[in-house]
């Protein structure tokens, strides 16, 4: 009952994830952050077992910081992707398995923005837009229709808002709030959350009209 989505623009990457923490059919709290900051220019949106997600992201961020301390320069974004995938694969092959899937968003001054899809089995692929969880299948058609090369930050935020509106209208699971983060040449910053009244306004211009009996 979780969702994380992301898209890559001209010179940035946006990640959005719901903030609900649930156990089986029970709602626990609505302030659980699924987007973790790994370094000054890398962040990760993780879904799965909450304990596994916390332990996995803590391990990755700690080793990225250690690498910078030991070498005097930060780990390259492509190295972050390979290190993350390697650690996940190593645990898949062992008795300790992380039940997590993630989107890794980075910005490299030389290579530009990068959005990497990594599933629970360690398969990875750099994409223009992607997602994990119960809501991402709804968003794929919206991404396909609205995403374009050279997308601006404002355009990316508009797509994210439309995705959240469709998720909240189509799913019986009440994902009330989505936090949104952006990474670009200036680093990582948190943008305004999406949900509630914002979604009510977006409903008037939904991609797929809702039919009511």
Tab-separated table of C-alpha atoms in Angstrom:
chain	number	residue	atom	x	y	z
A	1	UNK	CA	0.000	0.000	0.000
A	2	UNK	CA	2.810	2.380	-0.907
A	3	UNK	CA	3.733	4.501	-3.891
A	4	UNK	CA	6.872	6.281	-5.033
A	5	UNK	CA	7.128	7.962	-8.440
A	6	UNK	CA	9.784	10.040	-10.153
A	7	UNK	CA	10.605	11.861	-13.356
A	8	UNK	CA	13.669	13.383	-14.970
A	9	UNK	CA	13.589	16.838	-16.507
A	10	UNK	CA	16.016	18.968	-18.450
A	11	UNK	CA	18.339	19.592	-15.504
A	12	UNK	CA	16.601	18.083	-12.473
A	13	UNK	CA	14.908	14.998	-11.040
A	14	UNK	CA	11.671	14.987	-9.023
A	15	UNK	CA	10.680	12.272	-6.555
A	16	UNK	CA	7.280	11.983	-4.877
A	17	UNK	CA	6.167	9.416	-2.298
A	18	UNK	CA	3.188	8.945	-0.011
A	19	UNK	CA	3.674	9.380	3.724
A	20	UNK	CA	1.396	6.615	4.991
A	21	UNK	CA	2.701	3.823	7.211
A	22	UNK	CA	0.424	0.796	7.390
A	23	UNK	CA	0.611	-2.737	8.753
A	24	UNK	CA	-1.571	-5.241	6.945
A	25	UNK	CA	-5.003	-3.540	6.817
A	26	UNK	CA	-4.249	-1.150	9.679
A	27	UNK	CA	-3.272	2.502	9.313
A	28	UNK	CA	-0.485	3.480	11.728
A	29	UNK	CA	0.572	7.039	10.900
A	30	UNK	CA	0.680	9.567	8.093
A	31	UNK	CA	4.112	11.165	8.554
A	32	UNK	CA	6.436	8.393	7.398
A	33	UNK	CA	9.031	9.715	4.957
A	34	UNK	CA	9.938	7.283	2.186
A	35	UNK	CA	12.446	9.619	0.522
A	36	UNK	CA	15.910	9.507	2.081
A	37	UNK	CA	18.776	11.903	1.331
A	38	UNK	CA	22.005	9.995	0.671
A	39	UNK	CA	24.369	12.872	-0.131
A	40	UNK	CA	24.371	16.456	-1.358
A	41	UNK	CA	23.259	15.406	-4.837
A	42	UNK	CA	21.669	11.959	-4.404
A	43	UNK	CA	18.401	10.846	-2.856
A	44	UNK	CA	16.415	7.639	-2.779
A	45	UNK	CA	12.700	6.889	-2.728
A	46	UNK	CA	12.226	3.501	-1.040
A	47	UNK	CA	9.185	1.311	-0.487
A	48	UNK	CA	8.908	-2.055	1.208
A	49	UNK	CA	9.332	-3.265	4.753
A	50	UNK	CA	9.853	-0.149	6.875
A	51	UNK	CA	12.652	-1.660	8.954
A	52	UNK	CA	14.442	-2.975	5.871
A	53	UNK	CA	14.096	0.390	4.125
A	54	UNK	CA	15.537	2.275	7.097
A	55	UNK	CA	18.436	-0.153	7.595
A	56	UNK	CA	19.266	-0.280	3.877
A	57	UNK	CA	19.257	3.494	3.325
A	58	UNK	CA	21.251	4.094	6.522
A	59	UNK	CA	23.888	1.624	5.300
A	60	UNK	CA	24.123	3.254	1.859
A	61	UNK	CA	24.235	6.858	3.128
A	62	UNK	CA	26.821	5.984	5.813
A	63	UNK	CA	29.170	4.371	3.284
A	64	UNK	CA	28.756	7.258	0.849
A	65	UNK	CA	29.772	9.661	3.635
A	66	UNK	CA	32.679	7.400	4.633
A	67	UNK	CA	33.887	7.303	1.022
A	68	UNK	CA	34.002	11.109	0.901
A	69	UNK	CA	35.851	11.315	4.232
A	70	UNK	CA	38.462	8.725	3.189
A	71	UNK	CA	39.072	10.059	-0.326
A	72	UNK	CA	38.466	13.776	0.069
A	73	UNK	CA	35.902	13.939	-2.750
A	74	UNK	CA	32.296	12.717	-3.093
A	75	UNK	CA	31.299	9.457	-4.718
A	76	UNK	CA	30.227	9.866	-8.346
A	77	UNK	CA	26.538	9.405	-9.022
A	78	UNK	CA	27.054	6.394	-11.279
A	79	UNK	CA	29.156	4.794	-8.563
A	80	UNK	CA	26.340	5.394	-6.073
A	81	UNK	CA	23.964	3.514	-8.376
A	82	UNK	CA	26.339	0.561	-8.784
A	83	UNK	CA	27.176	0.450	-5.063
A	84	UNK	CA	23.478	0.468	-4.114
A	85	UNK	CA	22.626	-2.262	-6.609
A	86	UNK	CA	25.635	-4.383	-5.606
A	87	UNK	CA	24.697	-4.266	-1.914
A	88	UNK	CA	21.092	-5.200	-2.703
A	89	UNK	CA	22.205	-8.088	-4.932
A	90	UNK	CA	24.617	-9.351	-2.270
A	91	UNK	CA	21.773	-9.566	0.225
A	92	UNK	CA	19.405	-11.204	-2.272
A	93	UNK	CA	21.951	-14.024	-2.590
A	94	UNK	CA	22.315	-14.377	1.190
A	95	UNK	CA	19.992	-15.372	4.008
A	96	UNK	CA	19.410	-11.703	4.874
A	97	UNK	CA	17.076	-10.325	2.220
A	98	UNK	CA	15.971	-6.710	2.018
A	99	UNK	CA	12.325	-6.459	0.932
A	100	UNK	CA	12.749	-3.063	-0.705
A	101	UNK	CA	12.439	-1.426	-4.123
A	102	UNK	CA	13.633	2.059	-4.944
A	103	UNK	CA	14.103	4.993	-7.273
A	104	UNK	CA	17.531	6.621	-7.079
A	105	UNK	CA	17.662	10.278	-8.140
A	106	UNK	CA	21.022	11.982	-8.647
A	107	UNK	CA	22.539	15.016	-10.314
A	108	UNK	CA	26.061	14.947	-11.706
A	109	UNK	CA	27.684	18.251	-12.797
A	110	UNK	CA	29.228	16.456	-15.797
A	111	UNK	CA	26.543	13.938	-16.771
A	112	UNK	CA	23.467	15.834	-15.627
A	113	UNK	CA	20.368	14.351	-13.950
A	114	UNK	CA	19.801	10.623	-13.581
A	115	UNK	CA	16.751	8.646	-12.443
A	116	UNK	CA	17.511	4.973	-11.801
A	117	UNK	CA	14.892	2.266	-11.241
A	118	UNK	CA	16.057	-0.570	-8.957
A	119	UNK	CA	13.685	-3.396	-8.044
A	120	UNK	CA	13.768	-5.826	-5.123
A	121	UNK	CA	15.861	-8.317	-7.137
A	122	UNK	CA	18.592	-5.829	-8.001
A	123	UNK	CA	17.611	-5.155	-11.615
A	124	UNK	CA	18.348	-1.535	-12.529
A	125	UNK	CA	17.681	0.789	-15.430
A	126	UNK	CA	18.039	4.539	-15.987
A	127	UNK	CA	14.686	5.962	-17.119
A	128	UNK	CA	12.982	9.270	-17.845
A	129	UNK	CA	10.108	8.401	-15.495
A	130	UNK	CA	9.197	5.430	-13.342
A	131	UNK	CA	7.713	4.306	-10.055
A	132	UNK	CA	7.091	1.520	-7.566
A	133	UNK	CA	4.062	0.457	-5.573
A	134	UNK	CA	0.324	0.286	-6.072
A	135	UNK	CA	-0.023	3.773	-7.542
A	136	UNK	CA	2.681	3.783	-10.182
A	137	UNK	CA	0.667	1.776	-12.743
A	138	UNK	CA	-1.924	4.564	-12.792
A	139	UNK	CA	0.801	7.149	-13.339
A	140	UNK	CA	2.527	5.457	-16.275
A	141	UNK	CA	-0.098	6.530	-18.820
A	142	UNK	CA	0.061	10.114	-17.505
A	143	UNK	CA	3.853	10.133	-17.747
A	144	UNK	CA	3.655	8.677	-21.249
A	145	UNK	CA	1.270	11.399	-22.444
A	146	UNK	CA	2.740	14.433	-20.679
A	147	UNK	CA	6.477	13.827	-20.290
A	148	UNK	CA	8.697	15.388	-22.938
A	149	UNK	CA	12.406	16.155	-23.344
A	150	UNK	CA	13.412	19.514	-21.903
A	151	UNK	CA	10.721	19.383	-19.216
A	152	UNK	CA	10.840	22.341	-16.796
A	153	UNK	CA	10.484	22.135	-13.015
A	154	UNK	CA	7.016	23.710	-13.207
A	155	UNK	CA	5.996	21.193	-15.864
A	156	UNK	CA	7.324	18.331	-13.763
A	157	UNK	CA	5.420	19.502	-10.692
A	158	UNK	CA	2.240	19.733	-12.762
A	159	UNK	CA	2.658	16.120	-13.895
A	160	UNK	CA	3.263	14.974	-10.311
A	161	UNK	CA	0.098	16.753	-9.129
A	162	UNK	CA	-1.945	15.086	-11.866
A	163	UNK	CA	-0.505	11.691	-10.922
A	164	UNK	CA	-1.396	12.171	-7.256
A	165	UNK	CA	-4.913	13.281	-8.208
A	166	UNK	CA	-5.442	10.101	-10.224
A	167	UNK	CA	-3.992	7.907	-7.462
A	168	UNK	CA	-6.296	9.404	-4.859
A	169	UNK	CA	-9.337	9.141	-7.131
A	170	UNK	CA	-8.782	5.630	-8.470
A	171	UNK	CA	-7.457	3.670	-5.489
A	172	UNK	CA	-9.535	2.508	-2.541
A	173	UNK	CA	-6.435	2.954	-0.351
A	174	UNK	CA	-6.391	6.457	1.106
A	175	UNK	CA	-2.930	7.864	0.330
A	176	UNK	CA	-3.612	11.330	1.681
A	177	UNK	CA	-0.311	13.163	1.352
A	178	UNK	CA	2.674	12.964	-0.969
A	179	UNK	CA	5.995	14.618	-0.185
A	180	UNK	CA	7.985	15.935	-3.137
A	181	UNK	CA	11.763	16.390	-3.396
A	182	UNK	CA	13.882	17.902	-6.160
A	183	UNK	CA	17.569	17.475	-6.965
A	184	UNK	CA	19.437	19.723	-9.395
A	185	UNK	CA	22.748	21.578	-9.662
A	186	UNK	CA	21.950	23.447	-6.429
A	187	UNK	CA	21.477	20.257	-4.418
A	188	UNK	CA	18.412	18.658	-2.854
A	189	UNK	CA	15.426	20.554	-1.548
A	190	UNK	CA	11.943	19.666	-0.374
A	191	UNK	CA	9.029	21.180	-2.291
A	192	UNK	CA	5.440	21.701	-1.198
A	193	UNK	CA	3.616	18.469	-0.421
A	194	UNK	CA	0.750	17.377	-2.660
A	195	UNK	CA	-2.613	16.264	-1.305
A	196	UNK	CA	-5.870	17.424	0.207
A	197	UNK	CA	-7.232	20.660	-1.260
A	198	UNK	CA	-4.599	20.746	-4.003
A	199	UNK	CA	-5.893	17.445	-5.340
A	200	UNK	CA	-9.514	18.612	-5.170
A	201	UNK	CA	-8.613	21.461	-7.521
A	202	UNK	CA	-6.748	19.156	-9.896
A	203	UNK	CA	-9.742	16.808	-10.140
A	204	UNK	CA	-11.430	19.256	-12.491
A	205	UNK	CA	-8.768	18.553	-15.121
A	206	UNK	CA	-8.038	14.844	-14.608
A	207	UNK	CA	-6.421	13.013	-17.494
A	208	UNK	CA	-9.041	10.246	-17.479
A	209	UNK	CA	-12.551	11.512	-16.594
A	210	UNK	CA	-14.186	9.739	-13.682
A	211	UNK	CA	-17.542	8.204	-14.556
A	212	UNK	CA	-20.098	8.216	-11.804
A	213	UNK	CA	-23.261	6.132	-11.679
